[in-house]
Amino acid sequence: MALSNPPNQAWLTEALQVTELMWEDAAQPTYSLVNGDVYLASGHRGLRILDDIAMAVSTVEGKQIAVIISDGSRRDAMDLTFATLGSPSEDDRAAVDKFMALARSQPTSEALVLATIQGYASARIARLIDHAHKRLSSFDVMATDKTARFDWSCPPKPGEEPTGWKEPKEEFPRCFRGIVRNYGTQSSRDYMRMMLEDIKSEMAALGPLTPDRIANTSTDSLLSICFLANALVQSDYLRRRMMSGSATQTVGRYAILRYELARIARYHNALIRIVRWARVMEGRITYRWLSDGEGCKASAVQLRDSPFYVLQENLYRKSEDFKPEIEAVIRPWETCVLTFVHPELRLIQTAGDKALQILGTSESVCHCCRLWIEAHNRSSSTPWIFTEGRDHADKTWKYPDESPPEQEIVEAVKERKWRVFTVHNGPYSCAGTFHFAPLSLLF
């Protein structure tokens, strides 16, 4: 679905596609939902691990499984509730049971976790690798870049290409030790060349990317692909190319490649965190399905910073000299993306009348979330209760009478003007709250 055509649309489209994969200071979960205070207050640890669990138990690409921490959870124990849109399938239940059995047994390595995931998520993994392999097969980073040292402390002017390389430790800041362990001492250019060649060859060696082939593939081979994808995604070189002011077509090519690799790289980072989490919990984990009982109770909806706003802040912070150019790109998008609901409110779609039991009531629901609640209350026997918050929204803007599918909301937003309102949320204070739907629906 295409939006209106602002300047440099392709550049911003790709930037928004990878926003949630570029967060440095906090996690922005895609499918996980949180409503506890303990974990939110501890460096977003709870948000991050719930996102890892949601991804680990997803058997099919695009399948949304919500993971919720109950109010009864403590630092030394955790009570989880799983939910899906509609009733969970037998495959969903089997995947969660296998994963939780592994977590309770305290896995000793990332390979053990991946071997378990590999058994029930082979279709999803095959699809991710296939998409990345197609992008890599037509990508040659060495064809356009020189070996000259590039001083990023003096950024190029808009339109100029950042063609050189930093020192390896700066070029691959997060995966440098692992790269040196695998490849020895090399230049940044050689590291990039060897990793690209290796990941291409390892993906090609898998043969036809079918679920059966992935299920029977060596776990070490998949783990190696995940590591290489993560190292390439963390490359500061790819970040520079993607965020440069060069030709839109070139920037989009780098951004799409990084986006496809990042979906595989998430497994590498998640495996490490899951192993650590399981050790800390020492088996003190309980779980249930929302459809099987009362579910968990919570005191309030927890609101989080939006990816769009964080993208804007990160761009300004890293490229102060380019602020006018960035604003020229972002401003035309505001009427298209400063709506849609918080992740927590999506649980209305998943849990229906039981959503109130999970999320409770809130005294600071933003205007767009309130409209969803009003639509829910008109058709529900268990209405939500909320009081006036600090927001001052345009009262003339309304959704359709019935709670609409997200595709219809996208079209509705494109046709209307939205007055920006002020809300203080988390560590940021911003004039306006930017929420948007899953990226696959926006672009």
CSV table of C-alpha atoms in Angstrom, one decimal:
chain,number,residue,atom,x,y,z
A,1,MET,CA,0.0,0.0,0.0
A,2,ALA,CA,1.6,3.3,-1.1
A,3,LEU,CA,1.3,6.5,0.8
A,4,SER,CA,1.3,10.0,-0.8
A,5,ASN,CA,4.4,11.0,-2.5
A,6,PRO,CA,6.5,13.4,-0.4
A,7,PRO,CA,10.1,14.4,-1.4
A,8,ASN,CA,12.6,11.5,-1.2
A,9,GLN,CA,9.8,9.1,-0.4
A,10,ALA,CA,11.9,6.0,-1.1
A,11,TRP,CA,14.7,7.1,1.2
A,12,LEU,CA,12.3,7.7,4.1
A,13,THR,CA,10.4,4.5,3.4
A,14,GLU,CA,13.5,2.5,3.8
A,15,ALA,CA,14.6,4.4,6.8
A,16,LEU,CA,11.2,3.8,8.5
A,17,GLN,CA,11.4,0.1,7.5
A,18,VAL,CA,14.5,-0.4,9.6
A,19,THR,CA,13.8,2.0,12.4
A,20,GLU,CA,12.8,-0.7,14.9
A,21,LEU,CA,15.9,-2.6,14.1
A,22,MET,CA,18.3,0.3,14.7
A,23,TRP,CA,17.3,1.2,18.3
A,24,GLU,CA,20.4,1.7,20.4
A,25,ASP,CA,19.0,2.9,23.8
A,26,ALA,CA,15.8,0.9,24.1
A,27,ALA,CA,13.8,-1.9,22.6
A,28,GLN,CA,10.7,-1.3,20.5
A,29,PRO,CA,9.0,-4.7,20.3
A,30,THR,CA,7.0,-5.6,17.3
A,31,TYR,CA,4.7,-8.2,18.8
A,32,SER,CA,5.3,-8.2,22.5
A,33,LEU,CA,3.0,-6.5,24.9
A,34,VAL,CA,3.9,-5.5,28.5
A,35,ASN,CA,1.9,-4.2,31.4
A,36,GLY,CA,4.1,-4.4,34.4
A,37,ASP,CA,6.1,-1.7,36.1
A,38,VAL,CA,9.1,-3.7,37.4
A,39,TYR,CA,10.5,-4.7,34.0
A,40,LEU,CA,9.8,-1.4,32.3
A,41,ALA,CA,11.8,0.4,35.0
A,42,SER,CA,14.9,-1.8,34.5
A,43,GLY,CA,16.5,-0.6,31.3
A,44,HIS,CA,13.7,-2.0,29.1
A,45,ARG,CA,15.0,-5.5,30.0
A,46,GLY,CA,11.4,-6.9,30.1
A,47,LEU,CA,10.4,-5.4,26.8
A,48,ARG,CA,13.5,-6.8,25.1
A,49,ILE,CA,13.1,-10.4,26.4
A,50,LEU,CA,9.4,-10.5,25.6
A,51,ASP,CA,10.2,-9.5,22.1
A,52,ASP,CA,12.7,-12.3,21.9
A,53,ILE,CA,10.2,-14.8,23.2
A,54,ALA,CA,7.5,-13.6,20.8
A,55,MET,CA,9.9,-14.1,17.9
A,56,ALA,CA,11.2,-17.4,19.1
A,57,VAL,CA,7.7,-19.0,19.3
A,58,SER,CA,6.5,-17.6,16.0
A,59,THR,CA,6.1,-20.5,13.6
A,60,VAL,CA,5.0,-18.5,10.5
A,61,GLU,CA,6.3,-15.2,9.2
A,62,GLY,CA,3.7,-12.5,10.0
A,63,LYS,CA,2.0,-14.6,12.7
A,64,GLN,CA,1.4,-12.4,15.7
A,65,ILE,CA,1.8,-13.9,19.2
A,66,ALA,CA,1.5,-11.5,22.1
A,67,VAL,CA,3.5,-12.2,25.3
A,68,ILE,CA,2.4,-10.4,28.5
A,69,ILE,CA,4.0,-10.2,31.9
A,70,SER,CA,1.5,-10.5,34.7
A,71,ASP,CA,1.4,-8.2,37.7
A,72,GLY,CA,2.4,-11.2,39.9
A,73,SER,CA,5.8,-11.4,38.2
A,74,ARG,CA,8.9,-10.6,40.3
A,75,ARG,CA,12.6,-10.2,39.5
A,76,ASP,CA,13.2,-13.8,40.6
A,77,ALA,CA,10.2,-15.3,38.9
A,78,MET,CA,8.1,-14.6,35.8
A,79,ASP,CA,4.5,-15.4,34.9
A,80,LEU,CA,3.7,-15.1,31.2
A,81,THR,CA,0.5,-15.1,29.3
A,82,PHE,CA,0.5,-15.9,25.5
A,83,ALA,CA,-2.3,-14.7,23.2
A,84,THR,CA,-3.0,-14.9,19.5
A,85,LEU,CA,-5.5,-13.3,17.2
A,86,GLY,CA,-8.3,-15.8,17.7
A,87,SER,CA,-7.8,-19.2,19.3
A,88,PRO,CA,-4.2,-20.5,19.2
A,89,SER,CA,-3.6,-23.3,16.7
A,90,GLU,CA,-2.1,-26.7,17.7
A,91,ASP,CA,1.1,-25.6,16.1
A,92,ASP,CA,1.2,-22.4,18.2
A,93,ARG,CA,0.6,-24.4,21.4
A,94,ALA,CA,3.2,-27.0,20.5
A,95,ALA,CA,5.8,-24.3,19.7
A,96,VAL,CA,5.2,-22.5,23.0
A,97,ASP,CA,5.3,-25.8,25.0
A,98,LYS,CA,8.7,-26.8,23.5
A,99,PHE,CA,10.2,-23.4,24.0
A,100,MET,CA,9.1,-23.1,27.6
A,101,ALA,CA,10.3,-26.6,28.4
A,102,LEU,CA,13.7,-25.6,27.0
A,103,ALA,CA,13.7,-22.3,29.0
A,104,ARG,CA,12.9,-24.1,32.2
A,105,SER,CA,15.7,-26.5,31.7
A,106,GLN,CA,18.2,-23.6,31.4
A,107,PRO,CA,19.8,-24.2,28.0
A,108,THR,CA,23.6,-23.9,28.1
A,109,SER,CA,24.2,-22.5,24.6
A,110,GLU,CA,22.6,-20.6,21.8
A,111,ALA,CA,22.8,-23.7,19.6
A,112,LEU,CA,20.4,-25.6,21.9
A,113,VAL,CA,17.9,-22.8,21.6
A,114,LEU,CA,18.2,-22.5,17.9
A,115,ALA,CA,17.9,-26.3,17.4
A,116,THR,CA,14.5,-26.1,19.2
A,117,ILE,CA,13.3,-23.1,17.3
A,118,GLN,CA,14.5,-24.7,14.0
A,119,GLY,CA,12.2,-27.7,14.6
A,120,TYR,CA,8.9,-25.8,14.6
A,121,ALA,CA,9.8,-22.5,12.8
A,122,SER,CA,11.5,-24.0,9.7
A,123,ALA,CA,9.0,-22.3,7.3
A,124,ARG,CA,9.7,-18.9,8.8
A,125,ILE,CA,13.5,-19.3,8.8
A,126,ALA,CA,13.4,-20.5,5.2
A,127,ARG,CA,11.4,-17.5,4.1
A,128,LEU,CA,13.8,-15.0,5.9
A,129,ILE,CA,16.9,-16.6,4.4
A,130,ASP,CA,15.4,-16.8,1.0
A,131,HIS,CA,14.6,-13.1,0.9
A,132,ALA,CA,18.0,-12.1,2.2
A,133,HIS,CA,19.8,-14.4,-0.3
A,134,LYS,CA,18.0,-12.9,-3.2
A,135,ARG,CA,19.1,-9.4,-2.1
A,136,LEU,CA,22.7,-10.6,-1.6
A,137,SER,CA,23.0,-12.3,-4.9
A,138,SER,CA,22.7,-9.0,-6.7
A,139,PHE,CA,24.7,-6.9,-4.2
A,140,ASP,CA,28.4,-6.1,-4.6
A,141,VAL,CA,29.6,-3.6,-2.1
A,142,MET,CA,33.2,-3.7,-3.5
A,143,ALA,CA,32.1,-2.5,-6.9
A,144,THR,CA,31.5,1.1,-5.9
A,145,ASP,CA,33.7,1.7,-2.9
A,146,LYS,CA,37.3,2.8,-2.6
A,147,THR,CA,39.9,1.8,0.0
A,148,ALA,CA,40.7,5.3,1.1
A,149,ARG,CA,40.3,6.0,4.9
A,150,PHE,CA,37.1,8.0,5.4
A,151,ASP,CA,37.0,10.5,8.2
A,152,TRP,CA,33.3,10.3,9.5
A,153,SER,CA,34.1,13.1,11.9
A,154,CYS,CA,33.7,15.4,8.9
A,155,PRO,CA,30.5,14.2,7.3
A,156,PRO,CA,29.9,14.6,3.6
A,157,LYS,CA,27.6,17.3,2.3
A,158,PRO,CA,24.2,16.2,1.2
A,159,GLY,CA,24.6,14.3,-2.1
A,160,GLU,CA,28.1,13.2,-1.5
A,161,GLU,CA,29.0,9.5,-1.1
A,162,PRO,CA,30.8,8.3,2.1
A,163,THR,CA,33.1,6.0,0.2
A,164,GLY,CA,35.9,5.2,2.6
A,165,TRP,CA,36.3,3.0,5.7
A,166,LYS,CA,36.8,3.4,9.4
A,167,GLU,CA,39.2,1.3,11.5
A,168,PRO,CA,37.8,-2.2,12.0
A,169,LYS,CA,36.9,-1.7,15.6
A,170,GLU,CA,34.9,1.4,14.7
A,171,GLU,CA,33.4,-0.2,11.5
A,172,PHE,CA,32.1,-3.2,13.3
A,173,PRO,CA,31.7,-1.9,16.9
A,174,ARG,CA,29.4,-4.6,18.4
A,175,CYS,CA,30.7,-7.8,16.6
A,176,PHE,CA,34.4,-6.9,16.4
A,177,ARG,CA,35.6,-9.6,18.7
A,178,GLY,CA,33.7,-12.3,17.0
A,179,ILE,CA,34.9,-11.2,13.6
A,180,VAL,CA,38.5,-11.2,14.7
A,181,ARG,CA,38.1,-14.6,16.2
A,182,ASN,CA,36.7,-15.9,12.9
A,183,TYR,CA,38.8,-14.0,10.4
A,184,GLY,CA,42.0,-12.9,12.1
A,185,THR,CA,43.4,-9.4,11.6
A,186,GLN,CA,42.2,-7.8,8.4
A,187,SER,CA,41.2,-4.4,7.1
A,188,SER,CA,37.6,-3.2,7.3
A,189,ARG,CA,37.2,-3.6,3.6
A,190,ASP,CA,38.5,-7.2,3.7
A,191,TYR,CA,36.3,-8.1,6.6
A,192,MET,CA,33.3,-6.9,4.7
A,193,ARG,CA,34.3,-8.7,1.5
A,194,MET,CA,34.9,-12.0,3.3
A,195,MET,CA,31.7,-11.9,5.4
A,196,LEU,CA,29.6,-11.1,2.3
A,197,GLU,CA,31.3,-14.0,0.4
A,198,ASP,CA,30.8,-16.4,3.3
A,199,ILE,CA,27.1,-15.6,4.0
A,200,LYS,CA,26.4,-15.8,0.2
A,201,SER,CA,28.1,-19.2,0.0
A,202,GLU,CA,26.5,-20.6,3.2
A,203,MET,CA,23.0,-19.6,2.1
A,204,ALA,CA,23.6,-21.0,-1.4
A,205,ALA,CA,24.9,-24.3,0.2
A,206,LEU,CA,21.5,-24.8,1.8
A,207,GLY,CA,20.0,-25.6,-1.6
A,208,PRO,CA,16.3,-25.1,-2.2
A,209,LEU,CA,15.0,-23.1,0.8
A,210,THR,CA,12.1,-25.3,1.9
A,211,PRO,CA,10.9,-25.9,5.4
A,212,ASP,CA,12.1,-29.5,5.3
A,213,ARG,CA,15.5,-28.5,4.1
A,214,ILE,CA,15.9,-26.0,7.0
A,215,ALA,CA,14.6,-28.5,9.5
A,216,ASN,CA,17.3,-30.9,8.5
A,217,THR,CA,20.1,-28.4,8.2
A,218,SER,CA,23.0,-28.3,10.6
A,219,THR,CA,22.3,-26.0,13.5
A,220,ASP,CA,25.9,-24.8,13.4
A,221,SER,CA,25.3,-23.7,9.8
A,222,LEU,CA,22.2,-21.7,10.7
A,223,LEU,CA,24.0,-20.2,13.7
A,224,SER,CA,26.9,-19.1,11.4
A,225,ILE,CA,24.4,-17.4,9.0
A,226,CYS,CA,22.7,-15.6,11.9
A,227,PHE,CA,26.1,-14.4,13.2
A,228,LEU,CA,27.3,-13.1,9.8
A,229,ALA,CA,23.9,-11.4,9.2
A,230,ASN,CA,24.3,-9.7,12.6
A,231,ALA,CA,27.8,-8.6,11.9
A,232,LEU,CA,26.9,-7.1,8.6
A,233,VAL,CA,23.8,-5.3,10.1
A,234,GLN,CA,25.9,-3.8,12.8
A,235,SER,CA,28.4,-2.5,10.3
A,236,ASP,CA,28.8,1.3,10.6
A,237,TYR,CA,29.6,1.3,6.9
A,238,LEU,CA,26.1,0.1,6.0
A,239,ARG,CA,24.6,2.6,8.4
A,240,ARG,CA,26.5,5.4,6.7
A,241,ARG,CA,25.5,4.4,3.2
A,242,MET,CA,21.9,4.0,4.2
A,243,MET,CA,21.7,7.4,6.0
A,244,SER,CA,23.8,9.3,3.4
A,245,GLY,CA,22.4,12.0,1.2
A,246,SER,CA,23.3,10.1,-1.9
A,247,ALA,CA,21.1,8.9,-4.7
A,248,THR,CA,17.8,7.6,-3.5
A,249,GLN,CA,18.1,4.4,-5.5
A,250,THR,CA,21.5,3.6,-4.0
A,251,VAL,CA,20.3,4.4,-0.4
A,252,GLY,CA,17.3,2.2,-0.9
A,253,ARG,CA,19.4,-0.7,-2.1
A,254,TYR,CA,21.5,-0.6,1.1
A,255,ALA,CA,18.5,-0.1,3.3
A,256,ILE,CA,16.6,-3.0,1.9
A,257,LEU,CA,19.6,-5.3,2.2
A,258,ARG,CA,20.1,-4.3,5.8
A,259,TYR,CA,16.5,-4.8,6.5
A,260,GLU,CA,16.5,-8.3,5.2
A,261,LEU,CA,19.7,-9.2,7.0
A,262,ALA,CA,18.4,-7.7,10.2
A,263,ARG,CA,15.4,-10.0,10.3
A,264,ILE,CA,17.8,-12.9,10.4
A,265,ALA,CA,20.2,-11.1,12.8
A,266,ARG,CA,17.5,-10.8,15.4
A,267,TYR,CA,17.8,-14.5,16.0
A,268,HIS,CA,21.5,-14.2,16.9
A,269,ASN,CA,20.9,-11.4,19.4
A,270,ALA,CA,17.7,-13.1,20.8
A,271,LEU,CA,19.5,-16.5,21.3
A,272,ILE,CA,22.1,-14.8,23.5
A,273,ARG,CA,19.6,-13.0,25.6
A,274,ILE,CA,17.3,-16.0,25.9
A,275,VAL,CA,20.1,-18.2,27.3
A,276,ARG,CA,21.0,-15.5,29.9
A,277,TRP,CA,17.4,-15.0,30.8
A,278,ALA,CA,16.8,-18.7,31.3
A,279,ARG,CA,19.8,-19.0,33.6
A,280,VAL,CA,18.7,-16.0,35.7
A,281,MET,CA,15.2,-17.4,36.0
A,282,GLU,CA,16.5,-20.9,37.0
A,283,GLY,CA,13.2,-22.5,35.8
A,284,ARG,CA,11.0,-20.1,37.9
A,285,ILE,CA,8.8,-19.4,34.9
A,286,THR,CA,5.0,-20.1,34.6
A,287,TYR,CA,2.9,-19.5,31.6
A,288,ARG,CA,-0.6,-19.9,30.3
A,289,TRP,CA,-2.7,-19.1,27.2
A,290,LEU,CA,-5.2,-16.2,27.4
A,291,SER,CA,-7.9,-18.3,25.9
A,292,ASP,CA,-7.6,-21.0,28.6
A,293,GLY,CA,-8.6,-18.9,31.7
A,294,GLU,CA,-8.8,-15.6,33.4
A,295,GLY,CA,-5.5,-14.3,32.1
A,296,CYS,CA,-3.5,-11.8,34.2
A,297,LYS,CA,-4.5,-8.5,35.7
A,298,ALA,CA,-2.8,-5.2,35.4
A,299,SER,CA,-3.1,-1.7,36.8
A,300,ALA,CA,-2.6,0.5,33.8
A,301,VAL,CA,-1.7,0.7,30.1
A,302,GLN,CA,2.0,1.4,29.6
A,303,LEU,CA,2.7,3.8,26.8
A,304,ARG,CA,6.0,3.8,24.9
A,305,ASP,CA,7.8,6.1,22.6
A,306,SER,CA,7.0,5.7,19.0
A,307,PRO,CA,9.5,4.5,16.4
A,308,PHE,CA,8.8,7.5,14.2
A,309,TYR,CA,9.7,10.0,16.9
A,310,VAL,CA,12.8,8.1,17.9
A,311,LEU,CA,13.9,8.0,14.3
A,312,GLN,CA,13.5,11.7,14.1
A,313,GLU,CA,15.5,12.3,17.3
A,314,ASN,CA,18.3,9.9,16.3
A,315,LEU,CA,18.7,11.6,12.9
A,316,TYR,CA,18.9,15.0,14.5
A,317,ARG,CA,21.4,13.9,17.2
A,318,LYS,CA,23.7,12.2,14.7
A,319,SER,CA,23.4,14.8,11.9
A,320,GLU,CA,22.9,18.2,13.4
A,321,ASP,CA,24.3,19.9,10.2
A,322,PHE,CA,21.6,18.2,8.1
A,323,LYS,CA,18.6,19.2,10.2
A,324,PRO,CA,16.9,21.3,7.5
A,325,GLU,CA,17.3,18.5,5.0
A,326,ILE,CA,15.9,16.0,7.4
A,327,GLU,CA,12.9,18.1,8.3
A,328,ALA,CA,12.2,18.6,4.6
A,329,VAL,CA,11.9,14.8,4.2
A,330,ILE,CA,10.0,14.1,7.4
A,331,ARG,CA,7.5,16.9,7.6
A,332,PRO,CA,5.3,15.8,4.6
A,333,TRP,CA,4.9,12.4,6.3
A,334,GLU,CA,3.4,13.7,9.6
A,335,THR,CA,-0.2,13.7,8.5
A,336,CYS,CA,0.3,10.1,7.2
A,337,VAL,CA,2.0,8.5,10.2
A,338,LEU,CA,1.1,10.3,13.4
A,339,THR,CA,-1.8,8.1,14.2
A,340,PHE,CA,-2.4,4.4,14.9
A,341,VAL,CA,-2.6,2.7,18.2
A,342,HIS,CA,-0.1,1.7,20.9
A,343,PRO,CA,0.9,-1.9,20.8
A,344,GLU,CA,-1.0,-2.5,24.1
A,345,LEU,CA,-4.3,-1.4,22.5
A,346,ARG,CA,-3.8,-4.0,19.7
A,347,LEU,CA,-4.7,-6.5,22.3
A,348,ILE,CA,-8.3,-5.4,21.9
A,349,GLN,CA,-8.2,-7.2,18.5
A,350,THR,CA,-6.5,-10.2,20.0
A,351,ALA,CA,-8.3,-10.6,23.3
A,352,GLY,CA,-11.7,-9.0,22.8
A,353,ASP,CA,-13.6,-8.6,26.1
A,354,LYS,CA,-10.7,-10.1,28.1
A,355,ALA,CA,-8.4,-7.2,27.1
A,356,LEU,CA,-9.7,-5.2,30.1
A,357,GLN,CA,-8.6,-8.0,32.4
A,358,ILE,CA,-5.1,-7.7,31.0
A,359,LEU,CA,-4.5,-4.1,30.5
A,360,GLY,CA,-6.8,-2.6,33.1
A,361,THR,CA,-7.8,1.1,33.1
A,362,SER,CA,-5.6,4.1,32.3
A,363,GLU,CA,-5.7,7.7,33.2
A,364,SER,CA,-3.5,8.8,30.3
A,365,VAL,CA,-4.7,7.2,27.2
A,366,CYS,CA,-3.9,9.2,24.1
A,367,HIS,CA,-6.6,10.4,21.7
A,368,CYS,CA,-6.1,7.8,18.9
A,369,CYS,CA,-6.1,5.0,21.5
A,370,ARG,CA,-9.2,6.4,23.1
A,371,LEU,CA,-11.0,6.3,19.7
A,372,TRP,CA,-10.2,2.6,19.5
A,373,ILE,CA,-11.5,2.1,23.0
A,374,GLU,CA,-14.8,3.9,22.1
A,375,ALA,CA,-15.2,1.7,19.1
A,376,HIS,CA,-14.6,-1.3,21.3
A,377,ASN,CA,-17.1,-0.2,24.0
A,378,ARG,CA,-19.9,0.2,21.4
A,379,SER,CA,-19.8,-3.5,20.6
A,380,SER,CA,-18.5,-5.0,23.8
A,381,SER,CA,-20.3,-6.4,26.9
A,382,THR,CA,-17.2,-5.4,29.0
A,383,PRO,CA,-16.5,-1.7,28.3
A,384,TRP,CA,-13.2,-0.1,29.0
A,385,ILE,CA,-13.1,2.8,31.6
A,386,PHE,CA,-10.9,5.8,31.1
A,387,THR,CA,-10.6,9.3,32.4
A,388,GLU,CA,-9.4,12.5,30.8
A,389,GLY,CA,-5.7,12.7,30.4
A,390,ARG,CA,-3.4,15.5,29.4
A,391,ASP,CA,-3.9,15.3,25.7
A,392,HIS,CA,-5.7,18.0,23.7
A,393,ALA,CA,-6.7,16.5,20.4
A,394,ASP,CA,-8.8,17.7,17.5
A,395,LYS,CA,-12.2,16.6,18.5
A,396,THR,CA,-13.5,16.8,15.0
A,397,TRP,CA,-11.4,13.9,13.8
A,398,LYS,CA,-13.2,10.6,14.0
A,399,TYR,CA,-12.7,7.0,13.0
A,400,PRO,CA,-15.6,5.2,11.2
A,401,ASP,CA,-18.4,4.0,13.6
A,402,GLU,CA,-17.2,0.4,13.6
A,403,SER,CA,-13.7,-0.4,14.6
A,404,PRO,CA,-12.0,-0.7,11.2
A,405,PRO,CA,-9.3,-2.9,9.8
A,406,GLU,CA,-5.9,-1.2,9.8
A,407,GLN,CA,-5.9,-0.9,6.0
A,408,GLU,CA,-9.0,1.2,6.2
A,409,ILE,CA,-7.4,3.4,8.9
A,410,VAL,CA,-4.5,4.0,6.6
A,411,GLU,CA,-6.8,5.3,3.9
A,412,ALA,CA,-8.8,7.4,6.4
A,413,VAL,CA,-5.6,9.0,7.8
A,414,LYS,CA,-4.5,9.9,4.2
A,415,GLU,CA,-7.7,11.8,3.7
A,416,ARG,CA,-7.8,13.9,6.9
A,417,LYS,CA,-5.8,16.5,8.8
A,418,TRP,CA,-4.7,15.8,12.4
A,419,ARG,CA,-3.9,18.5,14.8
A,420,VAL,CA,-0.7,17.7,16.7
A,421,PHE,CA,-1.2,17.5,20.5
A,422,THR,CA,1.2,17.5,23.4
A,423,VAL,CA,1.9,14.4,25.5
A,424,HIS,CA,4.7,13.6,27.9
A,425,ASN,CA,5.7,10.0,27.5
A,426,GLY,CA,8.7,8.1,28.9
A,427,PRO,CA,12.1,9.7,28.7
A,428,TYR,CA,11.0,12.1,25.9
A,429,SER,CA,8.7,15.1,25.9
A,430,CYS,CA,7.4,15.8,22.4
A,431,ALA,CA,4.8,18.0,20.7
A,432,GLY,CA,2.8,15.2,19.2
A,433,THR,CA,2.6,11.5,19.6
A,434,PHE,CA,3.5,9.4,16.6
A,435,HIS,CA,2.0,6.0,16.3
A,436,PHE,CA,1.8,3.9,13.2
A,437,ALA,CA,0.6,0.5,12.1
A,438,PRO,CA,2.9,-2.5,11.2
A,439,LEU,CA,5.3,-1.3,8.5
A,440,SER,CA,4.2,-4.0,6.1
A,441,LEU,CA,0.8,-2.2,5.9
A,442,LEU,CA,2.2,1.2,5.5
A,443,PHE,CA,4.5,0.7,2.5
